PDB file of C-alpha atoms and ligand atoms in Angstrom:
ATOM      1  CA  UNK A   1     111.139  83.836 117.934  1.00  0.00           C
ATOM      2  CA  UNK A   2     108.309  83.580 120.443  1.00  0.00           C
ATOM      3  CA  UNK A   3     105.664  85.354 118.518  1.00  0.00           C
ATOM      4  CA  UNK A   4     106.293  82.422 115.592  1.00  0.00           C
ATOM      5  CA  UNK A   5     106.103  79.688 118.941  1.00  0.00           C
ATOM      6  CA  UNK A   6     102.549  81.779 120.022  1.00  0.00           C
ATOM      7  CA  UNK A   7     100.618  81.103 116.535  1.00  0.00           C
ATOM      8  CA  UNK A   8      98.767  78.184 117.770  1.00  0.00           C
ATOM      9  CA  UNK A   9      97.698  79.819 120.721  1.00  0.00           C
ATOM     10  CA  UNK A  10      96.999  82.845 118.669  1.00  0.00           C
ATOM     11  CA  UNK A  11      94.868  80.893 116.150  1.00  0.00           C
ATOM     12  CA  UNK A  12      93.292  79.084 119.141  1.00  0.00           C
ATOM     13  CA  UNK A  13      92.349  82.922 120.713  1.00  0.00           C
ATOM     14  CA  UNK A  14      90.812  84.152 117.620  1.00  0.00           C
ATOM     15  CA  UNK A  15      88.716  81.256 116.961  1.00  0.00           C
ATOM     16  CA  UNK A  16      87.563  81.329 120.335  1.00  0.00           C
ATOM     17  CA  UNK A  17      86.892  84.903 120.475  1.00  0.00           C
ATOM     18  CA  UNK A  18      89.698  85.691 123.465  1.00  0.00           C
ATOM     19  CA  UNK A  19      90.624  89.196 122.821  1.00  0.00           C
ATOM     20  CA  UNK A  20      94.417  88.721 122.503  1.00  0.00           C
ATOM     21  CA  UNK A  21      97.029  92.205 121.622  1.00  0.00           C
ATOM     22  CA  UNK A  22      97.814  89.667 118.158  1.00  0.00           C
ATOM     23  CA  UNK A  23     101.069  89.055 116.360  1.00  0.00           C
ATOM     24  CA  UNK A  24     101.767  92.684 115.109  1.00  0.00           C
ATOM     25  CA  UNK A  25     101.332  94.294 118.813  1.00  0.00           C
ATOM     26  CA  UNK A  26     103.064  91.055 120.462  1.00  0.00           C
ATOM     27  CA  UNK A  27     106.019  91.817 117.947  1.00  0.00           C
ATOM     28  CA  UNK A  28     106.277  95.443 118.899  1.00  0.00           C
ATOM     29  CA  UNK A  29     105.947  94.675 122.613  1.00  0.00           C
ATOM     30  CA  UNK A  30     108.796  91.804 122.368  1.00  0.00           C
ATOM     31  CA  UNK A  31     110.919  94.525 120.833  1.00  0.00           C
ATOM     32  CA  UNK A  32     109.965  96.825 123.677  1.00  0.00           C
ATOM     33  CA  UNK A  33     110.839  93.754 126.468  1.00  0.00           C
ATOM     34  CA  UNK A  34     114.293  93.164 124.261  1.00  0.00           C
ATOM     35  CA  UNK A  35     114.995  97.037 124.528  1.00  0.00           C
ATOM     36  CA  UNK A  36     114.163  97.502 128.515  1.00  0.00           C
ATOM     37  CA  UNK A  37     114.596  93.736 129.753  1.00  0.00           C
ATOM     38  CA  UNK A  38     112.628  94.335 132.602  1.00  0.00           C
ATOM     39  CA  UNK A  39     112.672  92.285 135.482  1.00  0.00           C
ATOM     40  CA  UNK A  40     109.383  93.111 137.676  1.00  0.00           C
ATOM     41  CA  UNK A  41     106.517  93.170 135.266  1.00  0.00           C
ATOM     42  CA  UNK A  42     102.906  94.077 136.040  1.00  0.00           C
ATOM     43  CA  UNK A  43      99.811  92.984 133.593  1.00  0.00           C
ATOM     44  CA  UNK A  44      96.199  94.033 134.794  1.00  0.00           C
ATOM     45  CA  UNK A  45      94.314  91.789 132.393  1.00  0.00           C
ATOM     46  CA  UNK A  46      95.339  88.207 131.349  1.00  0.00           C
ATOM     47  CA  UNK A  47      93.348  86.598 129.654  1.00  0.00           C
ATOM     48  CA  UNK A  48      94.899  83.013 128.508  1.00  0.00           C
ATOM     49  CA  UNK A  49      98.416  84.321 128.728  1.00  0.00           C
ATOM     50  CA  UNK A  50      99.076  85.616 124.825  1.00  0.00           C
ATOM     51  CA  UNK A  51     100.688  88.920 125.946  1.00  0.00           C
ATOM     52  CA  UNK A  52     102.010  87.438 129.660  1.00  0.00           C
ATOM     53  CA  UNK A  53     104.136  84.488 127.300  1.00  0.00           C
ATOM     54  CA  UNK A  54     105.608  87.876 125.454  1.00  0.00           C
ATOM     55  CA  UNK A  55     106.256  90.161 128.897  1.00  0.00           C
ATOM     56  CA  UNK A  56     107.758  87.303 130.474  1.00  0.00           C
ATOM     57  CA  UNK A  57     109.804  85.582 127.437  1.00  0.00           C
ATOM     58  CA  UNK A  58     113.326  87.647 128.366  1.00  0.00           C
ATOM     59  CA  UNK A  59     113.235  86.081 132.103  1.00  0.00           C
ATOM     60  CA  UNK A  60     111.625  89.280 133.695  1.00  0.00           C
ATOM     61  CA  UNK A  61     109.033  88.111 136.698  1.00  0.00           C
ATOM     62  CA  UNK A  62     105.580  88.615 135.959  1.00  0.00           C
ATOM     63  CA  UNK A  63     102.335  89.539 137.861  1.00  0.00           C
ATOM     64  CA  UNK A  64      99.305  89.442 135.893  1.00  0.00           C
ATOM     65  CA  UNK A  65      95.516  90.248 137.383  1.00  0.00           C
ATOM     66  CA  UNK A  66      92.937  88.647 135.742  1.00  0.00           C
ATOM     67  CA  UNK A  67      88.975  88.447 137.348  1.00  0.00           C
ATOM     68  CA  UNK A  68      87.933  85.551 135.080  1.00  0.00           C
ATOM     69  CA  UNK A  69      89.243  82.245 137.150  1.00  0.00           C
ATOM     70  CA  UNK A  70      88.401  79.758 133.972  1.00  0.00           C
ATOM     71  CA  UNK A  71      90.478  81.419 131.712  1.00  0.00           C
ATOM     72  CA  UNK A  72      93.180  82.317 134.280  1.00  0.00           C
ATOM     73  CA  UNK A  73      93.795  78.838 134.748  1.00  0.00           C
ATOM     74  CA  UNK A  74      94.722  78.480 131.169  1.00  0.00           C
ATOM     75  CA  UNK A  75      96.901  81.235 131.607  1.00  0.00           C
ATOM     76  CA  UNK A  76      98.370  79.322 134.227  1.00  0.00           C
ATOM     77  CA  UNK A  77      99.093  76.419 132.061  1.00  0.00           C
ATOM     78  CA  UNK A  78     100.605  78.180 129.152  1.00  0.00           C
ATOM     79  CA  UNK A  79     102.836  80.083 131.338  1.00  0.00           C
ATOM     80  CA  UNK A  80     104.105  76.512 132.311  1.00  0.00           C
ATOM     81  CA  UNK A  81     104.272  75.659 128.749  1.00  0.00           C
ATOM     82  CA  UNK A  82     106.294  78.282 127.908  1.00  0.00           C
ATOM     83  CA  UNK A  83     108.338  78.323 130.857  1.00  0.00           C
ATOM     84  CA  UNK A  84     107.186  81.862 131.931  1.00  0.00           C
ATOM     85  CA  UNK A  85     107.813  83.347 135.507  1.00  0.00           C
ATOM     86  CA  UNK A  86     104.413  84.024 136.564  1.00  0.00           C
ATOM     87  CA  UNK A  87     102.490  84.891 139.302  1.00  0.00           C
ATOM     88  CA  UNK A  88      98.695  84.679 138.543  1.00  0.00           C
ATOM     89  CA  UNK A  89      96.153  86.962 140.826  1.00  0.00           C
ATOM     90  CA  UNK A  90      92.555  86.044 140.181  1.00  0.00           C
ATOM     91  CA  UNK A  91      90.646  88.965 141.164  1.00  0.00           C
ATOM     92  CA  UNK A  92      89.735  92.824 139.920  1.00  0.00           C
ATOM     93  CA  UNK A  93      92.647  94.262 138.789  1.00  0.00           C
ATOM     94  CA  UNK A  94      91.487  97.712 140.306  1.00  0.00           C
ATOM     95  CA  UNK A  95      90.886  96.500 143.464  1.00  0.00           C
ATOM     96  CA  UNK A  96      94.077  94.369 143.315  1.00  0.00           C
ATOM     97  CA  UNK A  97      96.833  97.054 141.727  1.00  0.00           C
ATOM     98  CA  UNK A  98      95.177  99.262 144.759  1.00  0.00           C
ATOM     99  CA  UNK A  99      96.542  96.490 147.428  1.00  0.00           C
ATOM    100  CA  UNK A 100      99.569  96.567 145.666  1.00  0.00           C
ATOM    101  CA  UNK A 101     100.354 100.526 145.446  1.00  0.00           C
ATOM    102  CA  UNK A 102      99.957  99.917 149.339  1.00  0.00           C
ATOM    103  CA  UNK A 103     102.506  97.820 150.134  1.00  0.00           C
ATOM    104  CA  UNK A 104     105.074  98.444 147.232  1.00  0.00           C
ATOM    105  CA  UNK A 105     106.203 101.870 145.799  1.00  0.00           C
ATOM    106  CA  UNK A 106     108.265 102.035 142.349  1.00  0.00           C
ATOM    107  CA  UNK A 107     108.415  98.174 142.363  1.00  0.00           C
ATOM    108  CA  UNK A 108     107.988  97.383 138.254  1.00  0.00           C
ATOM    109  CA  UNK A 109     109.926  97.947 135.571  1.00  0.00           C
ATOM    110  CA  UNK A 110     107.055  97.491 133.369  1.00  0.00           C
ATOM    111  CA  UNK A 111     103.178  98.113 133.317  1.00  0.00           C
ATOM    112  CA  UNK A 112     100.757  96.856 130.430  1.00  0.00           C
ATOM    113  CA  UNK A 113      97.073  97.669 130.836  1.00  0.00           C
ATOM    114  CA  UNK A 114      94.798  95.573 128.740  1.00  0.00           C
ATOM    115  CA  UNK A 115      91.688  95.207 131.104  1.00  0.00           C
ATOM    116  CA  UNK A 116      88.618  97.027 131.078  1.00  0.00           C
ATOM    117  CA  UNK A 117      88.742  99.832 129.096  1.00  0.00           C
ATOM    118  CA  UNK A 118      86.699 102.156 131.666  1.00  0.00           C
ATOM    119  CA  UNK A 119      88.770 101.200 134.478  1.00  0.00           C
ATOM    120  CA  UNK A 120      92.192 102.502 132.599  1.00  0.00           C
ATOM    121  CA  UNK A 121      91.866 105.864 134.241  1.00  0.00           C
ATOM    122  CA  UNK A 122      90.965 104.418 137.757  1.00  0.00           C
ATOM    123  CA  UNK A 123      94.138 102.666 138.245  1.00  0.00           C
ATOM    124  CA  UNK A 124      96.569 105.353 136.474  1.00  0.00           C
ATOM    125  CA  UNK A 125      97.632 107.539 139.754  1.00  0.00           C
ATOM    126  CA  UNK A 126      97.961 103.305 141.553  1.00  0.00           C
ATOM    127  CA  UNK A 127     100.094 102.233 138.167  1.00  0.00           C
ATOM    128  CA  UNK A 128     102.409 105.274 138.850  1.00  0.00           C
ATOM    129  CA  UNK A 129     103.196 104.838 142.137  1.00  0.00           C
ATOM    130  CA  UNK A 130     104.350 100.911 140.943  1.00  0.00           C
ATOM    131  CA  UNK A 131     106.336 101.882 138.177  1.00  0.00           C
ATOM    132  CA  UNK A 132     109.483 102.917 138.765  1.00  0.00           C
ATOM    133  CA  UNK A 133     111.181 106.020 137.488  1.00  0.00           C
ATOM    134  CA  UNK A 134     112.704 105.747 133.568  1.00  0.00           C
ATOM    135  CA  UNK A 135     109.777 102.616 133.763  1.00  0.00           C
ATOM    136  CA  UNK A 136     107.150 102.279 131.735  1.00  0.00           C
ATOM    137  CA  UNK A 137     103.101 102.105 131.463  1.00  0.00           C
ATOM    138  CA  UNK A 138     101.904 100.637 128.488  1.00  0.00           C
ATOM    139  CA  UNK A 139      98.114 100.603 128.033  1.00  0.00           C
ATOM    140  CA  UNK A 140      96.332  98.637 124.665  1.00  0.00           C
ATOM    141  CA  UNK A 141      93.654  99.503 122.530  1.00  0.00           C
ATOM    142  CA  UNK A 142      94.238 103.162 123.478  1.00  0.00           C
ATOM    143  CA  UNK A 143      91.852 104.481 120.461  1.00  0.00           C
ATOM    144  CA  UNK A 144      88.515 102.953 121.944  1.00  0.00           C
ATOM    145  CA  UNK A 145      86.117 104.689 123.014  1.00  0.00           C
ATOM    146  CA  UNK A 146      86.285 103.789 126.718  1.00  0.00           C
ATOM    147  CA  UNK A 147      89.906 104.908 126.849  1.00  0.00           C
ATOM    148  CA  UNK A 148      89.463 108.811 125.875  1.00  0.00           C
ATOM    149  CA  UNK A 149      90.165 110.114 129.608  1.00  0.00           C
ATOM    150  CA  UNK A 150      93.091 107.547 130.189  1.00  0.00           C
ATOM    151  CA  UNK A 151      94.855 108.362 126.318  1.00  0.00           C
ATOM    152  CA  UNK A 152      94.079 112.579 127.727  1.00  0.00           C
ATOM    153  CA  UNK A 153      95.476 111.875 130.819  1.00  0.00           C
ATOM    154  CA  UNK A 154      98.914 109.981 129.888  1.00  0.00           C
ATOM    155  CA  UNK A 155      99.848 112.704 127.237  1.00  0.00           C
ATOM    156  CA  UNK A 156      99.379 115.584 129.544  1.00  0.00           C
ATOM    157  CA  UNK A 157     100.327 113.790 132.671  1.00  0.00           C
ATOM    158  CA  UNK A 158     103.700 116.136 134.958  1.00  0.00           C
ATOM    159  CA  UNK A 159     105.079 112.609 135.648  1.00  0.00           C
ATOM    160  CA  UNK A 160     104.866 110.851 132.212  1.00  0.00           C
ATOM    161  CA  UNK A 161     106.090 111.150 129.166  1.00  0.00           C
ATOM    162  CA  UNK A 162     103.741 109.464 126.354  1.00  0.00           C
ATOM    163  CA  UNK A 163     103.969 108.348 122.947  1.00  0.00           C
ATOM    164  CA  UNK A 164     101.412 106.582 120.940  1.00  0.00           C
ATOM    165  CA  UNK A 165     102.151 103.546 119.061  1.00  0.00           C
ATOM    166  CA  UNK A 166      99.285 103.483 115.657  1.00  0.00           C
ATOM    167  CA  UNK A 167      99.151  99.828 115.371  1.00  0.00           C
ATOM    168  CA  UNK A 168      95.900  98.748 114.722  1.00  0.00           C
ATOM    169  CA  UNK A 169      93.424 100.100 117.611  1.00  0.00           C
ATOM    170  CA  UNK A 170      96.705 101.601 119.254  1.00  0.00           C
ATOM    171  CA  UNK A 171      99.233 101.698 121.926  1.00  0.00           C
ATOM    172  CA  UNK A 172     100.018 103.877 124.546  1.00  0.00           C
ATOM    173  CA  UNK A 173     103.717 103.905 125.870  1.00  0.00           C
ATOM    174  CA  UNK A 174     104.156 106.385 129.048  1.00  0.00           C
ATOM    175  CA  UNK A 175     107.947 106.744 130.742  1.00  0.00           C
ATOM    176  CA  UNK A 176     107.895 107.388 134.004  1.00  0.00           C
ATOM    177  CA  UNK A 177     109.884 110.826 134.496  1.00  0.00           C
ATOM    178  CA  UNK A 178     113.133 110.034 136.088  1.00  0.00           C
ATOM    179  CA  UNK A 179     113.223 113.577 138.240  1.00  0.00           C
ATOM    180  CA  UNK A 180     109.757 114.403 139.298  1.00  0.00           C
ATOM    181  CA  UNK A 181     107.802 117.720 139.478  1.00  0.00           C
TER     182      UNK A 181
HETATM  183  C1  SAM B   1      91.793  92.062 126.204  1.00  0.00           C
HETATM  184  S1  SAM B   1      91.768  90.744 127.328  1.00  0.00           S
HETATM  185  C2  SAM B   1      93.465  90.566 127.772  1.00  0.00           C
HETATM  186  C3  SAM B   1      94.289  90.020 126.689  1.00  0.00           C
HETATM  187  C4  SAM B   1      95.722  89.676 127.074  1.00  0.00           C
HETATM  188  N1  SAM B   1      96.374  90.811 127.688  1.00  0.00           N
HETATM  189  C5  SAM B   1      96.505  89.260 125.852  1.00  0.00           C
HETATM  190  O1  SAM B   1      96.716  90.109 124.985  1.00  0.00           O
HETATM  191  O2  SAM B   1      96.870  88.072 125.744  1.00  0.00           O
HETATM  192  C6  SAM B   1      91.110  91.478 128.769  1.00  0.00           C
HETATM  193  C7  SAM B   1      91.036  90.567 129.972  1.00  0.00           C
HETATM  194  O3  SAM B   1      90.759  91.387 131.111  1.00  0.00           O
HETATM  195  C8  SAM B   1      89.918  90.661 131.969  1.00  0.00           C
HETATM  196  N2  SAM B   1      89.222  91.636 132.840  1.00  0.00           N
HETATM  197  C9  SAM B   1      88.123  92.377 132.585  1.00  0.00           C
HETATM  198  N3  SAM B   1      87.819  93.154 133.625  1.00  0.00           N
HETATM  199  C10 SAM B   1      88.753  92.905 134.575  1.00  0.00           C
HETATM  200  C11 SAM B   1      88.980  93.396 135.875  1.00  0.00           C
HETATM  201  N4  SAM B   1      88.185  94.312 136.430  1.00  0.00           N
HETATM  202  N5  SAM B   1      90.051  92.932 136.568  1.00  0.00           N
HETATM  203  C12 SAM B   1      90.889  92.005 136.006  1.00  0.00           C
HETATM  204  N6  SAM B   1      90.703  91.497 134.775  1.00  0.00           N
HETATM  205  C13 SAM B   1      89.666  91.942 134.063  1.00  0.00           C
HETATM  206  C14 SAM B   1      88.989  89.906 131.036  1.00  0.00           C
HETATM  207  O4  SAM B   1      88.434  88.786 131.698  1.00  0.00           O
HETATM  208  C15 SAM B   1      89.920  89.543 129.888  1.00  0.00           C
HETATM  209  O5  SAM B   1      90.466  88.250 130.065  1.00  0.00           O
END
């Protein structure tokens, strides 16, 4: 199973203090990729590639933003590693899922969110537009602080429907209504 294949890098993360979603979210999220096999992912946040290797480990097509070029490289070279279909943007995932909801409507299959927390509600209405419908946004860490407005906004959003996951600091998981108000 990946998640066993990702405990170096995981060990590796935590000693260096990279903020990675961990074994028990990565497990939950593989089950999610198993269930939905998407094919056009979208990650706004990077970081070395933990949760990219676990998006893109049932041969789906990944796109992951991350603003920090050192440690996007590394992403870069796990993805190789591991074989993962990845294209890496270096740049501000606000600015750059903006560009995106320009030129592509309902593109992904599959949205995760683990970037800065404050920014979660900026690029909702952007994240909708590139999911398509009966796809899903999935946004980490949802019980911080910094995330109150997004977690208010995906549960009482006309175009989403939202469950939270309670693992650890928490999940959101938003479908993407199929007929639209
Ligand atoms: C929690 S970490 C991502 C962890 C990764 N998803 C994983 O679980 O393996 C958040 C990452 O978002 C990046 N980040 C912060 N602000 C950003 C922004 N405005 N645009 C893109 N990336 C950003 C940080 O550099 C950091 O690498």
């Amino acid at each position: 199973m990946i998640i066993d294949e990702l405990q170096e890098l995981e060990q590796e993360s935590i000693l260096r203090g990279i903020p990675i979603v961990g074994r028990e979210k990565g497990f939950w999220l593989l089950q999610k990729i198993q269930e939905i096999k998407p094919q056009k992912i979208l990650e706004l946040g990077t970081a070395n590639g933990y949760s990219g290797i676990i998006l893109g480990s049932q041969k789906g097509e990944l796109t992951t933003i991350e603003i920090n070029e050192k440690i996007a490289a590394e992403a870069k070279e796990n993805f190789r590693g591991f074989g993962i279909n990845a294209h890496v943007i270096v740049g501000d995932g606000v600015v750059e899922v903006q560009k995106l909801a320009e030129k592509k409507k309902e593109f992904f299959d599959l949205i995760f969110i683990d970037f800065a927390k404050r920014k979660y509600l900026t690029v909702l209405e952007d994240c909708i537009t590139l999911v398509k419908r009966n796809g899903f946004i999935i946004a980490d860490n949802i019980t911080m602080e910094g995330c109150q407005d997004f977690k208010e906004a995906v549960l009482t959003h006309p175009k989403l429907k939202t469950e939270i996951i309670n693992i650890k600091d928490g999940l959101s998981c938003s479908e993407k209504m199929s007929s639209l108000p």
